[in-house]
Amino acid sequence: MEEYDKTYNENPYFELFQRQKTKQLSIGRHSYNYRIKQLNKLKIAIGKTYRDRILEALRKDLGKPKVESELTEVYQIIGEIKHAKTHLHKWMRKHKVKTPLSMLGATSHYIYEPKGVCLIISPWNFPFNLTFGPLVSAIAAGNSAIIKPSEMTPSSSALMAEIVAQVFKEDEVALVEGEVETSTQLLKLPFNHIFFTGSPNVGKIIMTAAAKHLTSVTLELGGKSPTIIDETANIDKAAKKIIWGKFMNAGQICVSPDYVLINNSIKDKFVEACKKWLGHFYSEKPENSDSYSRIVTQKHFERLKAHLDNAKSLNAKIEIGGQIDGESKYISPTIVSGLKESASLLEHEIFGPILPVVTYNDLGEAIDYINSKERPLALYIYSKSRTNTKRILNHTRAGGTCINNNVIHYSNHNLPFGGINNSGIGKSHGFYGFKVFSNQRAVVRQHTYGINELLFPPYTRFKETLARLTIKWF
Ligand code: NAD
């Protein structure tokens, strides 16, 4: 049993942590079948037992339409579970590797072993998906976990607590509700891995706390995801997809197109096409549409209102929308152009239903603009030109990219998902999620006399010559 710092005794979560820690080595030894059993229990809870209540909680917290909740929450978790179940056997296998000649007489392999007791801290925008998604990877990799969901979506967090308590034993998976103070206390404990999804600013706090224990981290962060539309793009198709990706969940998506960079010659046509698709998706009165979400809290509503006020004060043009209602936390789908570079909408991640449209004359300008900012979580390209697409891919860096689409790369479990630098550290989903929750343990097995023993001390002149002559063969 590990010895712990005495100060941990005052930590309200130490007892729970210690119970998980005590049981972890035996959980880690559990077979493939046990992990599959755990995943199946979660699948039944999300896909059947609690499905309607999940949709209800999301409607309460975020005004999320049912179809959106099914697609972006339930389906995503079930998909992650199914993918893990299909591939887990292969992932858990021992992976043989070559052994160099200098180690003649030995064989080598590596195994993925569980990291141990993990902390999962999740945000509010897709509360179920971004809590249970990482949990699927943690369980598949044989870990125990303590989960801290967001305090901003209380109905969802309370329901998740109920689901976790019903599906898992507390000394294997537990969920604690609470605000920042709860995270702060949990972060004082020496977890074996921390998986955090949230803002870059809080990501820095998480990494600082993790450094104290040299705990590894996965940081799934956000930031501004640019969308380039060049002069060769199919404008109507681009507008349709961008309106879908931007205004789903009222723009409260880490991978939604944060702003558009468009060739000046096609800007007006694009805005016209956006108007058409907005009307089609949400009607002329989005405030009455059952397909349109609301802003999560009053604080976030005020933050977005301040962005709009700032844009107006800088004489930006509200091309579409701009209507707000504080009481229902409603902001209509809004498109803004003519923004000065200093506008707050171009400085901060928007995370709401406001789409700035910025024009360029030459593609190089758009590339330089993106490269002058933090590296994005996603970068989208709308173009029919292979040359332009290749140029953008080669001259920018981003966590992920869709070409002639947006957002959907998130749903392919075969792809690594995550950012780079300010938009994140480490990847998740499918095998990549399994990998971050695992330690790759190297194993060398000596079968016969090891050739390297020829060079053990004492170092005689003969061994000196042997080393000099043979080193080139190894
Ligand atoms: P947030 O960083 O404010 O909060 C995330 C979690 O951290 C919550 O559980 C919260 O309680 C906790 N937290 C907040 N302040 C803390 C502190 N000082 N110390 C310790 N814990 C703290 O993020 P949010 O507002 O919930 O979510 C929005 C952000 O998350 C956006 O930046 C968005 O882009 C990002 N995001 C990223 C992804 C992704 O997969 N990369 C997914 C969704 C959201």
Short mmCIF file of C-alpha atoms in Angstrom, two decimals, residues 53-224:
data_model
loop_
_atom_site.label_atom_id
_atom_site.label_comp_id
_atom_site.label_asym_id
_atom_site.label_seq_id
_atom_site.Cartn_x
_atom_site.Cartn_y
_atom_site.Cartn_z
CA ARG A 53 -34.39 10.98 -18.81
CA ILE A 54 -31.12 11.99 -20.50
CA LEU A 55 -33.06 13.79 -23.24
CA GLU A 56 -35.26 15.43 -20.60
CA ALA A 57 -32.25 16.64 -18.55
CA LEU A 58 -30.63 18.12 -21.66
CA ARG A 59 -33.84 19.91 -22.57
CA LYS A 60 -33.94 21.38 -19.06
CA ASP A 61 -30.29 22.45 -18.93
CA LEU A 62 -29.69 23.61 -22.48
CA GLY A 63 -33.05 23.56 -24.24
CA LYS A 64 -31.48 20.88 -26.46
CA PRO A 65 -33.77 19.49 -29.18
CA LYS A 66 -34.35 15.74 -28.90
CA VAL A 67 -32.78 14.87 -32.26
CA GLU A 68 -29.64 16.79 -31.36
CA SER A 69 -29.43 15.06 -27.97
CA GLU A 70 -29.82 11.66 -29.61
CA LEU A 71 -27.15 12.40 -32.22
CA THR A 72 -24.59 14.33 -30.19
CA GLU A 73 -24.92 12.67 -26.79
CA VAL A 74 -26.56 9.21 -26.77
CA TYR A 75 -25.30 8.06 -30.18
CA GLN A 76 -21.75 9.31 -29.50
CA ILE A 77 -21.44 7.35 -26.24
CA ILE A 78 -23.01 4.20 -27.65
CA GLY A 79 -20.75 4.51 -30.70
CA GLU A 80 -17.69 4.84 -28.47
CA ILE A 81 -18.74 1.74 -26.48
CA LYS A 82 -19.44 -0.33 -29.61
CA HIS A 83 -16.11 0.67 -31.12
CA ALA A 84 -14.24 -0.24 -27.92
CA LYS A 85 -16.04 -3.59 -27.71
CA THR A 86 -15.14 -4.45 -31.31
CA HIS A 87 -11.45 -3.64 -30.90
CA LEU A 88 -10.66 -4.21 -27.22
CA HIS A 89 -9.36 -7.70 -27.72
CA LYS A 90 -6.79 -6.46 -30.22
CA TRP A 91 -5.86 -3.44 -28.07
CA MET A 92 -5.29 -5.64 -25.00
CA ARG A 93 -3.10 -8.12 -26.86
CA LYS A 94 0.59 -8.30 -26.19
CA HIS A 95 2.36 -6.45 -29.01
CA LYS A 96 5.53 -8.19 -30.13
CA VAL A 97 8.40 -6.06 -31.42
CA LYS A 98 11.78 -6.90 -32.95
CA THR A 99 14.79 -7.37 -30.68
CA PRO A 100 18.18 -6.12 -31.91
CA LEU A 101 21.09 -8.43 -32.53
CA SER A 102 22.94 -6.96 -29.55
CA MET A 103 20.28 -8.57 -27.35
CA LEU A 104 20.48 -12.01 -28.97
CA GLY A 105 18.86 -14.58 -26.68
CA ALA A 106 15.94 -12.28 -25.66
CA THR A 107 12.52 -11.44 -27.08
CA SER A 108 10.54 -8.21 -26.58
CA HIS A 109 6.97 -7.06 -26.44
CA TYR A 110 4.88 -4.34 -24.84
CA ILE A 111 1.51 -4.39 -23.15
CA TYR A 112 -1.07 -1.71 -22.40
CA GLU A 113 -1.63 -1.75 -18.66
CA PRO A 114 -4.09 0.51 -16.79
CA LYS A 115 -2.66 3.78 -15.47
CA GLY A 116 -4.61 3.37 -12.22
CA VAL A 117 -7.00 5.79 -10.52
CA CYS A 118 -7.98 8.53 -12.97
CA LEU A 119 -9.75 11.84 -12.61
CA ILE A 120 -12.19 12.93 -15.32
CA ILE A 121 -13.31 16.58 -15.26
CA SER A 122 -15.93 17.48 -17.84
CA PRO A 123 -17.64 20.61 -19.23
CA TRP A 124 -21.30 21.48 -19.70
CA ASN A 125 -21.85 21.77 -23.45
CA PHE A 126 -22.25 18.03 -24.11
CA PRO A 127 -22.46 16.92 -20.50
CA PHE A 128 -23.18 13.21 -21.04
CA ASN A 129 -20.99 12.68 -24.09
CA LEU A 130 -17.95 14.47 -22.65
CA THR A 131 -18.23 12.66 -19.32
CA PHE A 132 -19.09 9.13 -20.41
CA GLY A 133 -16.97 9.23 -23.60
CA PRO A 134 -13.67 9.44 -21.66
CA LEU A 135 -15.07 7.01 -19.09
CA VAL A 136 -15.53 4.38 -21.81
CA SER A 137 -11.82 4.69 -22.66
CA ALA A 138 -10.86 4.60 -18.96
CA ILE A 139 -12.88 1.41 -18.36
CA ALA A 140 -11.68 -0.22 -21.59
CA ALA A 141 -8.12 0.36 -20.38
CA GLY A 142 -8.92 -1.19 -16.97
CA ASN A 143 -8.82 1.93 -14.78
CA SER A 144 -10.82 3.22 -11.84
CA ALA A 145 -12.20 6.74 -12.12
CA ILE A 146 -13.54 9.64 -10.14
CA ILE A 147 -15.65 11.96 -12.27
CA LYS A 148 -16.37 15.67 -11.68
CA PRO A 149 -18.96 16.98 -14.15
CA SER A 150 -19.84 20.64 -14.69
CA GLU A 151 -21.92 22.57 -12.18
CA MET A 152 -23.49 24.60 -15.04
CA THR A 153 -25.82 21.78 -16.10
CA PRO A 154 -27.29 20.62 -12.77
CA SER A 155 -30.04 18.33 -14.12
CA SER A 156 -27.56 16.45 -16.29
CA SER A 157 -24.95 16.20 -13.52
CA ALA A 158 -27.52 14.89 -11.00
CA LEU A 159 -28.72 12.27 -13.49
CA MET A 160 -25.15 11.23 -14.30
CA ALA A 161 -24.51 10.76 -10.56
CA GLU A 162 -27.55 8.46 -10.43
CA ILE A 163 -26.42 6.49 -13.49
CA VAL A 164 -22.88 6.02 -12.17
CA ALA A 165 -24.15 4.92 -8.74
CA GLN A 166 -26.52 2.42 -10.35
CA VAL A 167 -24.04 0.97 -12.85
CA PHE A 168 -20.75 0.88 -10.95
CA LYS A 169 -19.37 0.11 -7.52
CA GLU A 170 -18.08 3.29 -5.91
CA ASP A 171 -14.60 1.86 -5.43
CA GLU A 172 -14.37 1.40 -9.21
CA VAL A 173 -16.16 4.43 -10.68
CA ALA A 174 -17.59 7.32 -8.66
CA LEU A 175 -19.03 10.71 -9.53
CA VAL A 176 -18.81 13.74 -7.28
CA GLU A 177 -20.83 16.86 -7.98
CA GLY A 178 -19.62 20.31 -7.10
CA GLU A 179 -18.23 23.62 -8.23
CA VAL A 180 -14.65 24.81 -8.67
CA GLU A 181 -13.77 24.04 -5.03
CA THR A 182 -14.59 20.36 -5.63
CA SER A 183 -12.17 20.26 -8.58
CA THR A 184 -9.55 22.08 -6.52
CA GLN A 185 -9.75 19.49 -3.72
CA LEU A 186 -9.71 16.57 -6.14
CA LEU A 187 -6.71 18.03 -7.96
CA LYS A 188 -4.68 17.91 -4.75
CA LEU A 189 -4.77 14.10 -4.80
CA PRO A 190 -2.08 12.04 -6.57
CA PHE A 191 -4.16 10.60 -9.42
CA ASN A 192 -2.44 8.41 -11.99
CA HIS A 193 -3.99 10.32 -14.88
CA ILE A 194 -6.19 13.38 -15.34
CA PHE A 195 -8.49 13.71 -18.33
CA PHE A 196 -9.80 17.27 -18.55
CA THR A 197 -12.20 18.76 -21.07
CA GLY A 198 -12.78 22.50 -20.82
CA SER A 199 -11.28 25.90 -21.51
CA PRO A 200 -7.58 26.61 -22.13
CA ASN A 201 -7.42 28.86 -19.03
CA VAL A 202 -8.66 26.14 -16.68
CA GLY A 203 -6.48 23.65 -18.60
CA LYS A 204 -3.45 25.58 -17.33
CA ILE A 205 -4.72 25.26 -13.73
CA ILE A 206 -5.18 21.50 -14.23
CA MET A 207 -1.69 21.07 -15.65
CA THR A 208 -0.13 23.07 -12.82
CA ALA A 209 -1.88 20.91 -10.22
CA ALA A 210 -0.89 17.73 -12.07
CA ALA A 211 2.75 18.81 -12.16
CA LYS A 212 2.92 18.59 -8.38
CA HIS A 213 2.46 14.80 -8.58
CA LEU A 214 3.93 14.36 -12.06
CA THR A 215 0.51 13.08 -13.07
CA SER A 216 0.02 12.66 -16.80
CA VAL A 217 -2.74 14.76 -18.38
CA THR A 218 -5.00 14.75 -21.38
CA LEU A 219 -6.31 18.25 -22.00
CA GLU A 220 -9.20 18.54 -24.44
CA LEU A 221 -9.47 22.31 -24.79
CA GLY A 222 -11.10 24.84 -27.05
CA GLY A 223 -10.25 28.07 -28.81
CA LYS A 224 -11.11 29.65 -32.13
#
